[in-house]
Amino acid sequence: ETGVTQTPRHLVMGMTNKKSLKCEQHLGHNAMYWYKQSAKKPLELMFVYNFKEQTENNSVPSRFSPECPNSSHLFLHLHTLQPEDSALYLCASSQETWATEAFFGQGTRLTVV
Amino acid sequence: GENVEQHPSTLSVQEGDSAVIKCTYSDSASNYFPWYKQELGKRPQLIIDIRSNVGEKKDQRIAVTLNKTAKHFSLHITETQPEDSAVYFCAASDQTGANNLFFGTGTRLTVIP
């Protein structure tokens, strides 16, 4: 295990539902990330948090809302999603946001119906 | 931001042969180039990385080369084994602000026993 844990592993939700993805890291890292992994597309960076502060929002629709209450926890709140949002959502952490190894969680497989 | 292109998208080799995966990047200021391996149903994990102050790095059967002038870098796997079968992602750091990683589209490597 890399020390980055995501829950739930699988999630099926309707387009009108509200749900949250959770990520937790026990590595003492200062930076945390959300990535979206879709079939045949590169890993897409969504959000970056450094020392609990959001430093990057990669033009993500407002139906995705991140929250970082502390350096160890990261949430992704989901509301009114579309079927095309179905993907694997990966959380990652690193010591700093620059040029250091990113450790990934197992991901949450999200299906929007 | 950075644009990373990766080729080929799929690669099949006989066990014992070598495999080469190539990536190009667009931002000449990028300075960190990791490679991640993602086995089926598992999280991406770092296998090797290289920084722009070196041209080549080797770790047992895995090597990475970097050509800063041409803005491309490659992953070389020698004496391939069935357990090398996975999807490999290259990435490059973005020097604008937070140095976040931008990933290629991945290469699905199959090693045929």
Coordinates of C-alpha atoms in Angstrom, one line a residue:
Chain A
E1 CA 0.0 0.0 0.0
T2 CA 1.2 3.5 -0.8
G3 CA -0.5 5.2 2.1
V4 CA -3.2 6.9 0.0
T5 CA -6.6 5.5 0.6
Q6 CA -9.8 6.4 -1.4
T7 CA -13.4 5.6 -0.6
P8 CA -15.6 4.3 -2.0
R9 CA -13.9 2.1 -4.5
H10 CA -17.1 2.0 -6.7
L11 CA -20.0 4.4 -6.9
V12 CA -23.1 4.5 -9.0
M13 CA -25.1 7.6 -8.9
G14 CA -28.0 9.2 -10.7
M15 CA -27.7 12.6 -12.3
T16 CA -29.7 14.3 -9.6
N17 CA -27.8 12.8 -6.7
K18 CA -25.2 14.4 -4.5
K19 CA -22.3 12.2 -3.4
S20 CA -18.7 12.7 -2.1
L21 CA -15.4 11.0 -2.8
K22 CA -12.9 10.8 0.0
C23 CA -9.1 10.6 0.0
E24 CA -6.8 10.2 2.9
Q25 CA -3.0 10.1 3.0
H26 CA -0.8 9.1 5.9
L27 CA 2.5 10.0 4.2
G28 CA 2.9 13.4 5.7
H29 CA 2.7 15.0 2.3
N30 CA 1.8 18.6 1.7
A31 CA 0.2 18.4 -1.7
M32 CA -2.9 16.5 -2.8
Y33 CA -4.5 16.1 -6.2
W34 CA -7.6 14.9 -8.0
Y35 CA -7.2 13.3 -11.4
K36 CA -9.8 11.9 -13.8
Q37 CA -9.0 8.9 -15.8
S38 CA -11.2 8.1 -18.8
A39 CA -10.8 5.4 -21.4
K40 CA -8.2 6.3 -24.1
K41 CA -7.5 9.7 -22.6
P42 CA -4.6 10.9 -20.6
L43 CA -4.9 11.3 -16.9
E44 CA -6.5 14.7 -16.5
L45 CA -5.5 16.9 -13.6
M46 CA -8.5 18.4 -11.9
F47 CA -7.5 20.1 -8.7
V48 CA -4.3 20.7 -6.7
Y49 CA -4.1 21.6 -3.0
N50 CA -0.9 22.7 -1.4
F51 CA -0.9 23.1 2.4
K52 CA -4.7 23.0 2.3
E53 CA -4.9 25.8 -0.2
Q54 CA -6.2 25.2 -3.7
T55 CA -3.5 26.2 -6.2
E56 CA -4.9 24.8 -9.3
N57 CA -8.4 24.4 -10.9
N58 CA -7.9 23.0 -14.3
S59 CA -11.1 24.4 -15.8
V60 CA -13.3 21.8 -14.0
P61 CA -17.1 22.3 -14.2
S62 CA -18.7 23.5 -11.0
R63 CA -20.6 20.3 -10.5
F64 CA -17.3 19.0 -9.1
S65 CA -16.4 20.8 -5.8
P66 CA -13.2 19.9 -3.9
E67 CA -12.7 20.4 -0.2
C68 CA -9.4 20.0 1.7
P69 CA -10.0 20.4 5.4
N70 CA -6.4 19.5 6.3
S71 CA -3.2 18.3 4.5
S72 CA -4.2 14.6 5.1
H73 CA -7.8 14.7 3.7
L74 CA -9.3 15.6 0.4
F75 CA -12.9 15.4 -0.8
L76 CA -14.6 15.7 -4.1
H77 CA -18.2 16.6 -3.8
L78 CA -20.3 15.6 -6.8
H79 CA -23.7 17.2 -7.8
T80 CA -25.8 17.0 -10.9
L81 CA -23.3 15.0 -12.8
Q82 CA -23.6 13.9 -16.5
P83 CA -23.1 10.4 -17.9
E84 CA -19.8 11.6 -19.5
D85 CA -18.5 12.2 -16.0
S86 CA -18.3 8.4 -15.6
A87 CA -14.6 7.6 -15.1
L88 CA -12.0 6.5 -12.6
Y89 CA -11.2 9.3 -10.2
L90 CA -7.7 9.1 -8.7
C91 CA -6.4 11.0 -5.7
A92 CA -2.7 11.5 -5.4
S93 CA -0.3 13.2 -2.9
S94 CA 3.3 14.4 -3.0
Q95 CA 5.7 15.9 -0.7
E96 CA 5.5 19.2 -2.5
T97 CA 3.8 20.3 -5.7
W98 CA 7.0 20.5 -7.6
A99 CA 9.0 17.8 -9.3
T100 CA 8.4 15.1 -6.7
E101 CA 6.9 11.6 -6.9
A102 CA 3.1 11.5 -6.8
F103 CA 1.6 8.6 -4.9
F104 CA -1.8 7.5 -6.1
G105 CA -4.8 6.0 -4.4
Q106 CA -6.6 3.0 -5.8
G107 CA -9.3 5.3 -7.3
T108 CA -13.0 5.5 -7.2
R109 CA -14.8 4.0 -10.2
L110 CA -17.7 6.4 -10.8
T111 CA -20.7 5.5 -13.0
V112 CA -23.3 8.2 -13.6
V113 CA -26.7 6.8 -14.8
Chain B
G1 CA -0.1 24.3 -20.1
E2 CA 2.1 21.4 -21.0
N3 CA 1.1 19.0 -23.9
V4 CA 2.5 15.5 -23.7
E5 CA 2.1 13.0 -26.6
Q6 CA 2.9 9.3 -26.2
H7 CA 3.4 6.6 -28.7
P8 CA 2.5 3.8 -29.4
S9 CA -0.8 3.4 -27.8
T10 CA -0.4 -0.4 -27.8
L11 CA 2.7 -2.5 -28.0
S12 CA 3.1 -6.3 -28.0
V13 CA 6.5 -7.9 -27.6
Q14 CA 7.7 -11.5 -27.2
E15 CA 9.1 -12.3 -23.7
G16 CA 12.8 -11.5 -23.6
D17 CA 12.6 -8.8 -26.3
S18 CA 12.9 -5.1 -25.6
A19 CA 10.1 -2.5 -25.5
V20 CA 10.5 1.2 -26.2
I21 CA 7.8 3.8 -25.5
K22 CA 8.3 7.4 -26.7
C23 CA 6.9 10.7 -25.5
T24 CA 7.2 14.3 -26.6
Y25 CA 6.5 17.4 -24.6
S26 CA 5.8 21.0 -25.5
D27 CA 7.1 23.2 -22.7
S28 CA 10.9 23.6 -23.0
A29 CA 11.1 24.7 -19.4
S30 CA 9.8 21.4 -18.0
N31 CA 12.4 19.7 -15.8
Y32 CA 10.9 16.5 -14.4
F33 CA 9.8 13.5 -16.4
P34 CA 8.4 10.5 -14.5
W35 CA 7.1 7.2 -15.9
Y36 CA 4.2 5.4 -14.2
K37 CA 3.1 1.8 -14.6
Q38 CA -0.6 0.9 -14.0
E39 CA -1.5 -2.8 -13.9
L40 CA -5.0 -3.8 -14.6
G41 CA -7.3 -2.6 -11.8
K42 CA -4.5 -1.0 -9.8
R43 CA -3.2 2.4 -9.1
P44 CA -0.4 4.1 -11.2
Q45 CA 3.0 3.6 -9.6
L46 CA 6.2 5.4 -10.3
I47 CA 8.8 3.2 -11.9
I48 CA 11.5 5.6 -12.9
D49 CA 12.0 9.3 -13.3
I50 CA 14.5 11.7 -14.8
R51 CA 15.3 15.3 -14.4
S52 CA 16.5 17.7 -17.1
N53 CA 20.1 17.9 -15.8
V54 CA 20.8 14.3 -17.0
G55 CA 20.3 12.6 -20.3
E56 CA 19.9 9.0 -19.2
K57 CA 19.0 7.0 -16.1
K58 CA 18.9 3.3 -15.6
D59 CA 17.5 1.0 -13.0
Q60 CA 18.0 -2.7 -13.7
R61 CA 16.0 -3.6 -16.8
I62 CA 14.4 -0.1 -17.1
A63 CA 16.1 2.9 -18.6
V64 CA 14.9 6.4 -19.6
T65 CA 16.5 8.8 -22.0
L66 CA 15.9 12.5 -22.4
N67 CA 16.6 14.7 -25.3
K68 CA 16.0 18.3 -24.2
T69 CA 16.7 19.8 -27.5
A70 CA 14.2 17.7 -29.3
K71 CA 11.8 17.7 -26.3
H72 CA 11.4 14.0 -26.2
F73 CA 12.0 11.2 -23.7
S74 CA 11.8 7.5 -24.0
L75 CA 11.3 4.4 -21.8
H76 CA 13.3 1.3 -22.5
I77 CA 12.5 -2.1 -21.0
T78 CA 15.0 -4.9 -21.8
E79 CA 14.5 -8.6 -21.3
T80 CA 10.7 -8.1 -21.0
Q81 CA 8.8 -10.5 -18.7
P82 CA 5.0 -11.2 -18.6
E83 CA 4.7 -9.2 -15.4
D84 CA 5.8 -6.1 -17.3
S85 CA 2.4 -6.2 -19.1
A86 CA 0.6 -3.0 -18.0
V87 CA -0.3 0.5 -19.1
Y88 CA 2.7 2.9 -19.0
F89 CA 2.2 6.6 -18.7
C90 CA 4.8 9.2 -19.3
A91 CA 4.5 12.7 -17.7
A92 CA 6.1 16.0 -17.7
S93 CA 6.1 18.8 -15.1
D94 CA 4.5 22.1 -15.9
Q95 CA 6.8 25.0 -15.0
T96 CA 4.0 27.6 -14.8
G97 CA 3.3 27.9 -11.2
A98 CA 2.8 24.7 -9.3
N99 CA 4.9 22.3 -11.4
N100 CA 2.1 19.8 -11.8
L101 CA 2.3 16.7 -13.8
F102 CA 0.7 16.4 -17.3
F103 CA 0.4 12.8 -18.5
G104 CA 0.5 11.2 -21.9
T105 CA -2.3 9.0 -23.1
G106 CA -0.7 5.7 -22.0
T107 CA 0.8 2.7 -23.8
R108 CA -0.7 -0.7 -23.2
L109 CA 2.3 -3.1 -23.2
T110 CA 1.6 -6.8 -23.6
V111 CA 4.5 -9.3 -23.2
I112 CA 3.7 -12.5 -24.8
P113 CA 5.1 -15.6 -23.0

